[in-house]
Amino acid sequence: MKNKYIKGGRLSEAKFRKMLRLFCLDLDATQIAGATNINRNTVNRYLSEIRRRISIYNRIHGCGFCAFKSTVMTFSETSIKRTPRMVL
C-alpha cells in the first residue's frame, strides 16, 4: 500500500486524508481515532508531526496556517521542498 503523503508509512492514503480532514475540523485525537479506527497513539504521533511541519513552514515563510492548507510539504534530511497540491 503506497502513500504519497507518508514515506514508509503503513497508514493508507484514504485514512491519512480522513485524519487530516478531522484535524482541520479541530477534533481531538480521541475523536479522530474513533472516527477512523486508528489507534489513538498513532493519531497523536501523526498529529504531532503535522503540527511540527506547520511550525517549520510558518517559521520559514512568516505566515499563518491558512497558507499551509494549499501546500503539501515534503521533507528529506537535507532539504525542504514546497509542492503545490490540494491537500483536501
PDB file of C-alpha atoms in Angstrom:
ATOM      1  CA  MET A   1       0.000   0.000   0.000  1.00  0.00           C
ATOM      2  CA  LYS A   2       1.706   3.166  -1.209  1.00  0.00           C
ATOM      3  CA  ASN A   3       1.066   6.514   0.436  1.00  0.00           C
ATOM      4  CA  LYS A   4       2.325   9.681  -1.240  1.00  0.00           C
ATOM      5  CA  TYR A   5       1.922  11.676   1.994  1.00  0.00           C
ATOM      6  CA  ILE A   6       3.822   9.408   4.391  1.00  0.00           C
ATOM      7  CA  LYS A   7       7.097   7.952   3.231  1.00  0.00           C
ATOM      8  CA  GLY A   8       7.424   4.434   4.600  1.00  0.00           C
ATOM      9  CA  GLY A   9       4.139   4.698   6.492  1.00  0.00           C
ATOM     10  CA  ARG A  10       1.718   1.814   6.851  1.00  0.00           C
ATOM     11  CA  LEU A  11      -1.364   4.012   7.041  1.00  0.00           C
ATOM     12  CA  SER A  12      -3.426   4.115   3.853  1.00  0.00           C
ATOM     13  CA  GLU A  13      -3.745   7.358   1.930  1.00  0.00           C
ATOM     14  CA  ALA A  14      -7.501   7.434   2.460  1.00  0.00           C
ATOM     15  CA  LYS A  15      -7.189   7.063   6.239  1.00  0.00           C
ATOM     16  CA  PHE A  16      -4.466   9.715   6.364  1.00  0.00           C
ATOM     17  CA  ARG A  17      -6.595  12.168   4.361  1.00  0.00           C
ATOM     18  CA  LYS A  18      -9.597  11.473   6.600  1.00  0.00           C
ATOM     19  CA  MET A  19      -7.444  12.010   9.700  1.00  0.00           C
ATOM     20  CA  LEU A  20      -6.161  15.291   8.232  1.00  0.00           C
ATOM     21  CA  ARG A  21      -9.704  16.488   7.434  1.00  0.00           C
ATOM     22  CA  LEU A  22     -10.798  15.762  11.003  1.00  0.00           C
ATOM     23  CA  PHE A  23      -7.697  17.545  12.328  1.00  0.00           C
ATOM     24  CA  CYS A  24      -8.664  20.609  10.270  1.00  0.00           C
ATOM     25  CA  LEU A  25     -12.136  20.452  11.852  1.00  0.00           C
ATOM     26  CA  ASP A  26     -10.368  20.770  15.245  1.00  0.00           C
ATOM     27  CA  LEU A  27     -11.274  17.327  16.598  1.00  0.00           C
ATOM     28  CA  ASP A  28      -9.018  15.883  19.291  1.00  0.00           C
ATOM     29  CA  ALA A  29      -7.004  12.668  18.920  1.00  0.00           C
ATOM     30  CA  THR A  30      -9.567  10.507  20.729  1.00  0.00           C
ATOM     31  CA  GLN A  31     -12.373  11.653  18.431  1.00  0.00           C
ATOM     32  CA  ILE A  32     -10.209  11.181  15.319  1.00  0.00           C
ATOM     33  CA  ALA A  33      -9.160   7.713  16.486  1.00  0.00           C
ATOM     34  CA  GLY A  34     -12.800   6.715  16.992  1.00  0.00           C
ATOM     35  CA  ALA A  35     -13.878   8.030  13.590  1.00  0.00           C
ATOM     36  CA  THR A  36     -11.021   6.429  11.632  1.00  0.00           C
ATOM     37  CA  ASN A  37     -10.406   3.197  13.587  1.00  0.00           C
ATOM     38  CA  ILE A  38      -6.744   4.169  14.067  1.00  0.00           C
ATOM     39  CA  ASN A  39      -5.055   3.735  17.444  1.00  0.00           C
ATOM     40  CA  ARG A  40      -5.066   6.972  19.476  1.00  0.00           C
ATOM     41  CA  ASN A  41      -1.286   6.825  19.973  1.00  0.00           C
ATOM     42  CA  THR A  42      -0.793   6.538  16.206  1.00  0.00           C
ATOM     43  CA  VAL A  43      -3.101   9.513  15.649  1.00  0.00           C
ATOM     44  CA  ASN A  44      -1.142  11.528  18.229  1.00  0.00           C
ATOM     45  CA  ARG A  45       2.150  10.651  16.518  1.00  0.00           C
ATOM     46  CA  TYR A  46       0.877  11.813  13.117  1.00  0.00           C
ATOM     47  CA  LEU A  47      -0.736  14.961  14.526  1.00  0.00           C
ATOM     48  CA  SER A  48       2.495  15.877  16.299  1.00  0.00           C
ATOM     49  CA  GLU A  49       4.361  15.565  13.004  1.00  0.00           C
ATOM     50  CA  ILE A  50       1.729  17.632  11.173  1.00  0.00           C
ATOM     51  CA  ARG A  51       1.969  20.378  13.820  1.00  0.00           C
ATOM     52  CA  ARG A  52       5.777  20.293  13.622  1.00  0.00           C
ATOM     53  CA  ARG A  53       5.687  20.729   9.841  1.00  0.00           C
ATOM     54  CA  ILE A  54       3.187  23.585  10.099  1.00  0.00           C
ATOM     55  CA  SER A  55       5.513  25.260  12.595  1.00  0.00           C
ATOM     56  CA  ILE A  56       8.536  24.847  10.300  1.00  0.00           C
ATOM     57  CA  TYR A  57       6.583  26.179   7.331  1.00  0.00           C
ATOM     58  CA  ASN A  58       5.433  29.219   9.293  1.00  0.00           C
ATOM     59  CA  ARG A  59       8.966  29.954  10.538  1.00  0.00           C
ATOM     60  CA  ILE A  60      10.367  29.778   7.008  1.00  0.00           C
ATOM     61  CA  HIS A  61       7.639  31.776   5.279  1.00  0.00           C
ATOM     62  CA  GLY A  62       6.486  34.001   8.132  1.00  0.00           C
ATOM     63  CA  CYS A  63       2.798  33.449   7.514  1.00  0.00           C
ATOM     64  CA  GLY A  64      -0.248  31.948   9.171  1.00  0.00           C
ATOM     65  CA  PHE A  65      -1.781  28.486   8.966  1.00  0.00           C
ATOM     66  CA  CYS A  66      -4.073  29.328   6.042  1.00  0.00           C
ATOM     67  CA  ALA A  67      -1.168  29.332   3.578  1.00  0.00           C
ATOM     68  CA  PHE A  68      -0.261  25.765   4.567  1.00  0.00           C
ATOM     69  CA  LYS A  69      -3.635  24.343   3.510  1.00  0.00           C
ATOM     70  CA  SER A  70      -2.859  24.766  -0.185  1.00  0.00           C
ATOM     71  CA  THR A  71       0.652  23.306   0.028  1.00  0.00           C
ATOM     72  CA  VAL A  72       1.854  19.799   0.701  1.00  0.00           C
ATOM     73  CA  MET A  73       5.342  19.796   2.158  1.00  0.00           C
ATOM     74  CA  THR A  74       7.827  17.021   1.532  1.00  0.00           C
ATOM     75  CA  PHE A  75      10.907  16.760   3.720  1.00  0.00           C
ATOM     76  CA  SER A  76      14.203  14.990   3.429  1.00  0.00           C
ATOM     77  CA  GLU A  77      17.211  15.163   5.730  1.00  0.00           C
ATOM     78  CA  THR A  78      18.900  17.851   3.634  1.00  0.00           C
ATOM     79  CA  SER A  79      16.195  19.986   2.082  1.00  0.00           C
ATOM     80  CA  ILE A  80      12.685  21.334   2.353  1.00  0.00           C
ATOM     81  CA  LYS A  81      10.707  21.419  -0.878  1.00  0.00           C
ATOM     82  CA  ARG A  82       7.305  23.025  -1.422  1.00  0.00           C
ATOM     83  CA  THR A  83       4.987  21.166  -3.754  1.00  0.00           C
ATOM     84  CA  PRO A  84       1.747  22.991  -4.612  1.00  0.00           C
ATOM     85  CA  ARG A  85      -1.038  20.414  -4.381  1.00  0.00           C
ATOM     86  CA  MET A  86      -4.505  20.272  -2.958  1.00  0.00           C
ATOM     87  CA  VAL A  87      -4.444  18.627   0.452  1.00  0.00           C
ATOM     88  CA  LEU A  88      -8.147  18.106   0.943  1.00  0.00           C
TER      89      LEU A  88
END
